[in-house]
Coordinates of C-alpha atoms in Angstrom, one line a residue:
X1407 CA 0.0 0.0 0.0
X1408 CA 1.3 3.6 -0.9
X1409 CA -0.1 6.7 0.5
X1410 CA 1.0 10.0 -1.1
X1411 CA -0.1 13.6 -1.1
X1412 CA -2.6 14.5 -3.6
X1413 CA -1.8 17.3 -6.1
X1414 CA -4.0 20.3 -5.5
X1415 CA -7.0 20.8 -7.7
X1416 CA -5.3 23.6 -9.8
X1417 CA -2.4 21.2 -10.7
X1418 CA -4.7 18.4 -11.7
X1419 CA -6.9 20.8 -13.9
X1420 CA -3.6 22.2 -15.3
X1421 CA -2.6 18.7 -16.4
X1422 CA -5.8 18.1 -17.9
X1423 CA -5.8 21.4 -19.8
X1424 CA -2.3 20.6 -21.2
X1425 CA -3.6 17.4 -22.8
X1426 CA -6.3 19.3 -24.8
X1427 CA -4.1 19.9 -27.9
X1428 CA -3.2 16.3 -27.9
X1429 CA -6.8 15.2 -27.5
X1430 CA -7.9 17.4 -30.5
X1431 CA -5.2 16.1 -32.7
X1432 CA -6.1 12.5 -31.9
X1433 CA -9.7 13.0 -32.1
X1434 CA -10.3 11.8 -35.5
X1435 CA -8.2 8.8 -34.9
X1436 CA -10.3 7.9 -32.0
X1437 CA -13.4 8.0 -34.2
X1438 CA -11.9 6.0 -36.7
X1439 CA -10.6 3.2 -34.5
X1440 CA -13.7 3.5 -32.2
X1441 CA -11.6 3.6 -29.0
X1442 CA -9.0 5.8 -27.5
X1443 CA -5.6 6.0 -28.8
X1444 CA -2.9 4.4 -26.8
X1445 CA -0.8 7.9 -26.6
X1446 CA -4.0 9.3 -25.2
X1447 CA -4.3 6.7 -22.5
X1448 CA -0.6 7.1 -21.8
X1449 CA -1.1 10.8 -21.2
X1450 CA -3.9 10.3 -18.9
X1451 CA -2.0 7.8 -17.1
X1452 CA 1.3 9.9 -16.8
X1453 CA -0.8 12.9 -15.6
X1454 CA -2.1 10.8 -12.7
X1455 CA -5.6 11.3 -13.6
X1456 CA -6.3 7.5 -13.1
X1457 CA -5.5 8.0 -9.4
X1458 CA -8.1 10.8 -8.9
X1459 CA -10.9 8.6 -7.4
X1460 CA -8.8 5.6 -5.8
X1461 CA -8.6 5.2 -2.1
X1462 CA -5.6 6.9 -0.7
X1463 CA -4.0 3.8 0.8
X1464 CA -3.6 2.4 -2.8
X1465 CA -1.9 5.7 -4.0
X1466 CA -5.2 7.3 -5.0
X1467 CA -5.7 11.1 -4.5
X1468 CA -9.4 10.9 -3.4
X1469 CA -10.0 14.0 -5.3
X1470 CA -13.1 16.1 -4.4
X1471 CA -15.9 16.6 -6.8
X1472 CA -15.1 20.1 -7.8
X1473 CA -11.8 18.8 -8.8
X1474 CA -13.5 16.0 -10.8
X1475 CA -15.5 18.6 -12.6
X1476 CA -12.6 20.7 -13.4
X1477 CA -10.7 17.7 -14.8
X1478 CA -13.5 16.0 -16.8
X1479 CA -14.7 19.4 -18.3
X1480 CA -11.1 20.2 -19.4
X1481 CA -10.7 16.8 -21.1
X1482 CA -14.2 17.5 -22.7
X1483 CA -12.8 20.7 -24.1
X1484 CA -10.4 18.4 -26.2
X1485 CA -12.5 15.5 -26.9
X1486 CA -15.8 14.3 -25.8
X1487 CA -14.9 10.5 -26.1
X1488 CA -11.8 10.9 -23.7
X1489 CA -13.7 12.9 -21.2
X1490 CA -16.6 10.5 -21.1
X1491 CA -14.3 7.3 -20.7
X1492 CA -12.3 9.1 -18.3
X1493 CA -15.6 9.8 -16.2
X1494 CA -16.6 6.2 -16.5
X1495 CA -13.1 5.1 -15.2
X1496 CA -13.5 7.6 -12.4
X1497 CA -16.9 6.4 -11.4
X1498 CA -16.1 2.7 -11.7
X1499 CA -12.9 3.2 -9.6
X1500 CA -14.9 4.7 -6.8
X1501 CA -17.3 1.7 -7.3
X1502 CA -14.5 -0.7 -6.6
X1503 CA -13.8 1.0 -3.3
X1504 CA -17.2 -0.5 -2.2
X1505 CA -16.2 -3.9 -2.2
X1506 CA -14.5 -5.9 0.7
X1507 CA -10.9 -4.9 1.4
X1508 CA -9.6 -8.5 -0.2
X1509 CA -11.3 -7.6 -3.5
X1510 CA -9.8 -4.1 -3.4
X1511 CA -6.4 -5.6 -2.8
X1512 CA -7.0 -7.9 -6.0
X1513 CA -8.2 -5.0 -8.2
X1514 CA -5.8 -2.2 -7.1
X1515 CA -2.9 -4.3 -7.3
X1516 CA -2.7 -3.5 -10.9
X1517 CA -0.6 -0.6 -11.6
X1518 CA -2.7 2.3 -13.0
X1519 CA -5.7 0.2 -13.0
X1520 CA -8.6 1.0 -15.5
X1521 CA -12.1 0.0 -14.4
X1522 CA -15.1 0.2 -16.5
X1523 CA -18.7 -0.5 -15.4
X1524 CA -22.4 -0.8 -16.2
X1525 CA -25.2 0.1 -13.5
X1526 CA -28.0 -1.5 -15.6
X1527 CA -28.4 -5.1 -14.6
X1528 CA -27.9 -7.0 -17.9
X1529 CA -27.0 -10.5 -16.4
X1530 CA -28.5 -13.1 -13.9
X1531 CA -26.1 -14.2 -11.1
X1532 CA -27.0 -17.7 -10.0
X1533 CA -25.7 -18.8 -6.6
X1534 CA -23.4 -21.7 -6.7
X1535 CA -21.1 -23.1 -4.1
X1536 CA -18.7 -20.3 -3.1
X1537 CA -20.2 -17.6 -5.4
X1538 CA -22.4 -17.1 -8.6
X1539 CA -22.5 -18.1 -12.1
X1540 CA -23.0 -15.2 -14.2
X1541 CA -24.7 -15.2 -17.7
X1542 CA -25.9 -12.2 -19.6
X1543 CA -24.7 -9.0 -21.4
X1544 CA -24.1 -5.5 -20.9
X1545 CA -24.4 -2.9 -23.8
X1546 CA -22.8 0.5 -23.8
X1547 CA -19.7 -0.7 -21.7
X1548 CA -17.5 2.4 -22.2
X1549 CA -13.8 1.8 -22.5
X1550 CA -14.3 -2.1 -21.7
X1551 CA -11.6 -3.2 -24.3
X1552 CA -9.0 -0.9 -22.7
X1553 CA -9.9 -1.7 -19.1
X1554 CA -8.8 -4.4 -16.6
X1555 CA -12.0 -4.8 -14.7
X1556 CA -15.7 -4.3 -15.0
X1557 CA -17.9 -3.5 -12.0
X1558 CA -21.4 -4.4 -13.4
X1559 CA -24.9 -4.8 -12.4
X1560 CA -26.9 -8.3 -12.3
X1561 CA -29.7 -9.7 -10.7
X1562 CA -29.4 -12.7 -8.1
X1563 CA -32.3 -15.1 -7.4
X1564 CA -33.6 -14.9 -3.8
X1565 CA -35.0 -18.0 -1.8
X1566 CA -38.3 -16.3 -1.9
X1567 CA -38.6 -16.6 -5.9
X1568 CA -37.6 -13.0 -6.3
X1569 CA -34.5 -11.2 -7.4
X1570 CA -32.2 -8.6 -5.8
X1571 CA -29.9 -6.4 -7.9
X1572 CA -26.1 -6.9 -7.0
X1573 CA -22.8 -5.5 -8.3
X1574 CA -20.1 -7.9 -9.5
X1575 CA -16.5 -7.2 -10.0
X1576 CA -15.2 -9.2 -12.9
X1577 CA -11.8 -9.2 -14.8
X1578 CA -12.3 -8.1 -18.4
X1579 CA -10.4 -11.1 -19.5
X1580 CA -13.4 -13.2 -18.2
X1581 CA -15.8 -11.6 -20.6
X1582 CA -16.4 -11.9 -24.3
X1583 CA -16.2 -8.6 -26.3
X1584 CA -18.9 -7.8 -29.0
X1585 CA -17.3 -5.1 -31.3
X1586 CA -20.6 -3.4 -32.0
X1587 CA -19.9 0.2 -31.2
X1588 CA -20.8 1.7 -34.6
X1589 CA -22.7 4.9 -33.6
X1590 CA -23.5 8.5 -34.7
X1591 CA -21.5 9.9 -31.8
X1592 CA -19.0 9.2 -28.9
X1593 CA -17.3 6.8 -31.3
X1594 CA -13.9 7.1 -29.6
X1595 CA -15.3 5.9 -26.3
X1596 CA -15.3 2.2 -27.5
X1597 CA -18.7 1.5 -25.5
X1598 CA -18.9 -2.2 -26.8
X1599 CA -21.0 -4.9 -25.6
X1600 CA -19.7 -7.5 -23.0
X1601 CA -21.0 -10.9 -22.5
X1602 CA -20.6 -13.2 -19.5
X1603 CA -21.1 -16.9 -20.6
X1604 CA -21.1 -19.0 -17.5
X1605 CA -18.5 -16.9 -15.7
X1606 CA -17.9 -17.9 -12.0
X1607 CA -17.6 -14.9 -9.7
X1608 CA -16.5 -15.7 -5.9
X1609 CA -18.9 -14.6 -3.3
X1610 CA -16.4 -11.8 -2.1
X1611 CA -16.8 -10.1 -5.5
X1612 CA -20.5 -9.7 -5.2
X1613 CA -22.3 -6.9 -3.3
X1614 CA -25.9 -5.8 -2.9
X1615 CA -26.8 -2.9 -5.0
X1616 CA -29.3 -1.3 -2.5
X1617 CA -26.5 -0.1 -0.2
X1618 CA -24.4 1.1 -3.2
X1619 CA -27.2 3.3 -4.6
X1620 CA -28.2 4.6 -1.2
X1621 CA -24.8 5.4 0.0
X1622 CA -25.0 3.4 3.1
X1623 CA -22.1 3.3 5.5
X1624 CA -19.3 1.2 4.4
X1625 CA -17.9 -1.9 6.3
X1626 CA -14.5 -1.8 4.8
X1627 CA -11.3 0.4 5.3
X1628 CA -12.8 3.3 3.2
X1629 CA -15.4 3.9 5.8
X1630 CA -13.6 6.8 7.2
X1631 CA -13.0 8.6 3.9
X1632 CA -15.2 11.5 2.9
X1633 CA -14.9 10.4 -0.7
X1634 CA -17.4 7.7 0.2
X1635 CA -19.9 9.7 2.2
X1636 CA -22.0 10.5 -0.9
X1637 CA -24.9 8.7 -2.7
X1638 CA -23.5 6.8 -5.7
X1639 CA -25.9 8.2 -8.2
X1640 CA -25.3 11.9 -7.1
X1641 CA -21.5 11.3 -7.5
X1642 CA -21.9 9.7 -10.8
X1643 CA -24.3 12.1 -12.4
X1644 CA -22.0 15.0 -11.4
X1645 CA -19.0 13.3 -12.9
X1646 CA -20.7 12.5 -16.2
X1647 CA -22.2 15.8 -16.5
X1648 CA -18.9 17.5 -16.7
X1649 CA -18.1 15.9 -20.1
X1650 CA -21.1 17.6 -21.4
X1651 CA -19.9 20.9 -20.1
X1652 CA -16.6 20.3 -21.7
X1653 CA -18.0 19.6 -25.0
X1654 CA -20.0 23.2 -24.9
X1655 CA -16.8 25.0 -24.1
X1656 CA -14.9 23.1 -26.7
X1657 CA -17.6 24.1 -29.3
X1658 CA -17.1 27.7 -28.4
X1659 CA -13.4 27.7 -28.8
X1660 CA -13.6 25.7 -32.1
X1661 CA -16.1 28.2 -33.4
X1662 CA -13.9 31.2 -32.7
X1663 CA -10.7 29.5 -34.0
X1664 CA -12.6 29.4 -37.5
X1665 CA -14.2 32.8 -37.1
X1666 CA -11.6 35.1 -38.6
X1667 CA -11.9 35.8 -42.2
X1668 CA -15.0 33.8 -42.8
X1669 CA -17.8 35.4 -44.9
X1670 CA -21.6 34.5 -44.8
X1671 CA -22.1 33.1 -48.3
X1672 CA -24.9 34.5 -50.5
X1673 CA -24.9 37.8 -48.2
X1674 CA -22.6 40.8 -48.5
X1675 CA -21.0 40.0 -45.2
X1676 CA -17.4 39.5 -46.1
X1677 CA -16.7 38.9 -42.4
X1678 CA -18.9 36.8 -40.4
X1679 CA -17.9 38.6 -37.1
X1680 CA -19.5 41.8 -38.4
X1681 CA -23.0 40.3 -38.6
X1682 CA -25.5 41.0 -35.8
X1683 CA -26.9 37.5 -36.1
X1684 CA -23.3 36.2 -35.1
X1685 CA -23.1 38.5 -32.2
X1686 CA -26.5 37.1 -30.9
X1687 CA -25.5 33.6 -31.6
X1688 CA -22.2 33.6 -29.7
X1689 CA -23.8 35.7 -26.7
X1690 CA -26.6 33.4 -26.5
X1691 CA -24.5 30.3 -26.6
X1692 CA -22.2 31.8 -24.0
X1693 CA -25.1 32.5 -21.7
X1694 CA -26.1 28.9 -22.0
X1695 CA -22.4 27.6 -21.2
X1696 CA -22.5 29.6 -18.3
X1697 CA -25.8 28.3 -17.1
X1698 CA -24.4 24.6 -17.6
X1699 CA -21.4 25.7 -15.6
X1700 CA -23.4 27.0 -12.8
X1701 CA -25.3 23.7 -12.5
X1702 CA -22.2 21.4 -12.8
X1703 CA -20.6 23.1 -10.0
X1704 CA -23.5 23.6 -7.9
X1705 CA -24.0 19.8 -7.7
X1706 CA -20.2 19.3 -7.2
X1707 CA -20.3 21.8 -4.2
X1708 CA -23.4 20.4 -2.6
X1709 CA -21.5 16.9 -2.7
X1710 CA -18.3 18.1 -1.4
X1711 CA -19.9 20.1 1.4
X1712 CA -22.1 17.3 2.7
X1713 CA -19.4 14.8 2.4
X1714 CA -17.1 17.0 4.5
X1715 CA -19.9 17.5 7.0
X1716 CA -21.0 13.8 7.0
X1717 CA -24.6 14.9 6.6
X1718 CA -27.5 12.9 5.6
X1719 CA -29.1 13.4 2.2
X1720 CA -32.6 14.0 1.6
X1721 CA -34.8 12.9 -1.4
X1722 CA -35.0 16.5 -2.5
X1723 CA -31.3 16.9 -2.6
X1724 CA -30.5 13.7 -4.4
X1725 CA -33.3 14.6 -7.2
X1726 CA -31.7 18.1 -7.5
X1727 CA -28.4 16.6 -8.4
X1728 CA -30.4 14.9 -11.1
X1729 CA -32.0 18.1 -12.1
X1730 CA -28.6 19.8 -12.4
X1731 CA -27.4 17.1 -14.6
X1732 CA -30.3 17.4 -16.9
X1733 CA -29.8 21.2 -16.9
X1734 CA -26.1 20.8 -17.9
X1735 CA -26.9 18.4 -20.6
X1736 CA -29.7 20.5 -22.0
X1737 CA -27.9 24.0 -21.9
X1738 CA -24.8 22.5 -23.0
X1739 CA -26.5 21.0 -26.3
X1740 CA -28.4 24.2 -26.9
X1741 CA -25.0 26.2 -26.9
X1742 CA -23.5 23.7 -29.3
X1743 CA -26.6 23.8 -31.5
X1744 CA -26.4 27.6 -31.8
X1745 CA -22.6 27.4 -32.7
X1746 CA -23.0 24.5 -35.1
X1747 CA -25.7 26.4 -36.8
X1748 CA -23.5 29.4 -37.0
X1749 CA -20.6 27.5 -38.6
X1750 CA -21.9 27.2 -41.9
X1751 CA -21.9 24.4 -44.7
X1752 CA -18.1 24.0 -44.6
X1753 CA -18.4 22.6 -41.1
X1754 CA -19.7 19.4 -42.1
X1755 CA -16.1 18.1 -43.2
X1756 CA -14.7 15.7 -40.8
X1757 CA -11.6 17.8 -40.2
X1758 CA -13.8 20.6 -38.5
X1759 CA -14.3 19.8 -34.9
X1760 CA -17.8 21.3 -34.4
X1761 CA -19.6 18.5 -36.3
X1762 CA -18.1 15.9 -34.1
X1763 CA -18.8 17.9 -30.9
X1764 CA -22.5 18.3 -32.1
X1765 CA -22.8 14.5 -32.6
X1766 CA -21.1 13.8 -29.3
X1767 CA -23.1 16.1 -27.2
X1768 CA -26.5 14.8 -28.9
X1769 CA -25.5 11.3 -28.1
X1770 CA -25.0 12.2 -24.5
X1771 CA -28.3 13.9 -24.2
X1772 CA -29.9 10.6 -25.4
X1773 CA -28.3 8.6 -22.6
X1774 CA -30.9 7.1 -20.4
X1775 CA -29.5 8.9 -17.1
X1776 CA -28.6 12.1 -18.7
X1777 CA -31.7 12.9 -20.8
X1778 CA -32.8 16.2 -19.6
X1779 CA -36.5 15.5 -19.8
X1780 CA -36.2 12.3 -17.5
X1781 CA -34.3 14.4 -14.9
X1782 CA -36.5 17.4 -15.0
X1783 CA -39.6 15.2 -14.6
X1784 CA -37.9 13.4 -11.7
X1785 CA -37.3 16.7 -9.8
X1786 CA -40.6 17.9 -10.7
X1787 CA -42.4 15.0 -9.0
X1788 CA -40.6 15.6 -5.8
X1789 CA -41.6 19.2 -5.8
X1790 CA -45.3 18.1 -6.5
X1791 CA -45.1 15.9 -3.3
X1792 CA -44.9 12.6 -5.2
X1793 CA -42.3 9.9 -4.6
X1794 CA -39.3 9.2 -7.1
X1795 CA -40.4 7.0 -10.0
X1796 CA -36.8 5.3 -9.9
X1797 CA -34.4 3.6 -7.7
X1798 CA -31.5 5.5 -9.3
X1799 CA -31.5 8.6 -7.2

């Protein structure tokens, strides 16, 4: 075990920002290969970003959520697929810290371990002597082919004839890969399908999902860490939302990089920057990016404050994190749509970043947990005195 002083927030954010030119340079290669380039993974590793959500006793930084949002959004400025994949690795690394200590020893013994995961139960875990036999599949398994472990959801039959949701930790080498990630957006994330075909998982690597979702007190060595005094969904939603924010900021930068000298075809505007419509578009987009920024950091600050104080979470607070996620996605997409519309016909070429950013942000807005309508409805139910219509809160 190795405990080290974590770099400050400003340093980790700087390291992520320094990677932006590389991510932009490699974004097209990531799309074509449908996975992150190895030199991008090497840069992430060298910057220490894989350590951000690892327990300190394994050399992790246990970074707070504001730092997470800083880093993921900076990566998103460079490439949405990289930001999303990094967000998933962060979330799944945190998840691994919920398993018993002996499982953590097993997982974190791999230097710079990369852990991906799926929260939707796509498999059945049938009890057997010493553990479970796992059969099923998980689609949208981001970064699976470039990860070492999966923390995935399944259902386990109970003696009364029902089922209980569980999380299982499985080496990627135990799973089959279905290379089906042919998509309109987020192509570089490598979110393939993984299949478990009669995989034995020892009992120590199976934990009940209920306490995981609810943020119940831990019984392992991480129990004293403030990083684990938060509900899983609130932490995960804030993490992935930062990738959308980064895409919006990247779209604004990409637009202004192409603006000088561009004209508006079939008009007498020889310089697009002189057109009032352009002024309105960039100001409107900037306002929406600022609004997305507000919601991303409001949720991060709530998580950090309550974690530090060890306070209990109300249903309204949990739902508000989901509201913030929906608002980040919605406002980011609106900003990108404005800037994409203002970019003209020449922006459809593959070497113009705005078209990729538009596809990526659209794809993220369609994600089941990120869809603005779903998140807004959930919070509205709570405001109207109804209970949540989901366990994922």
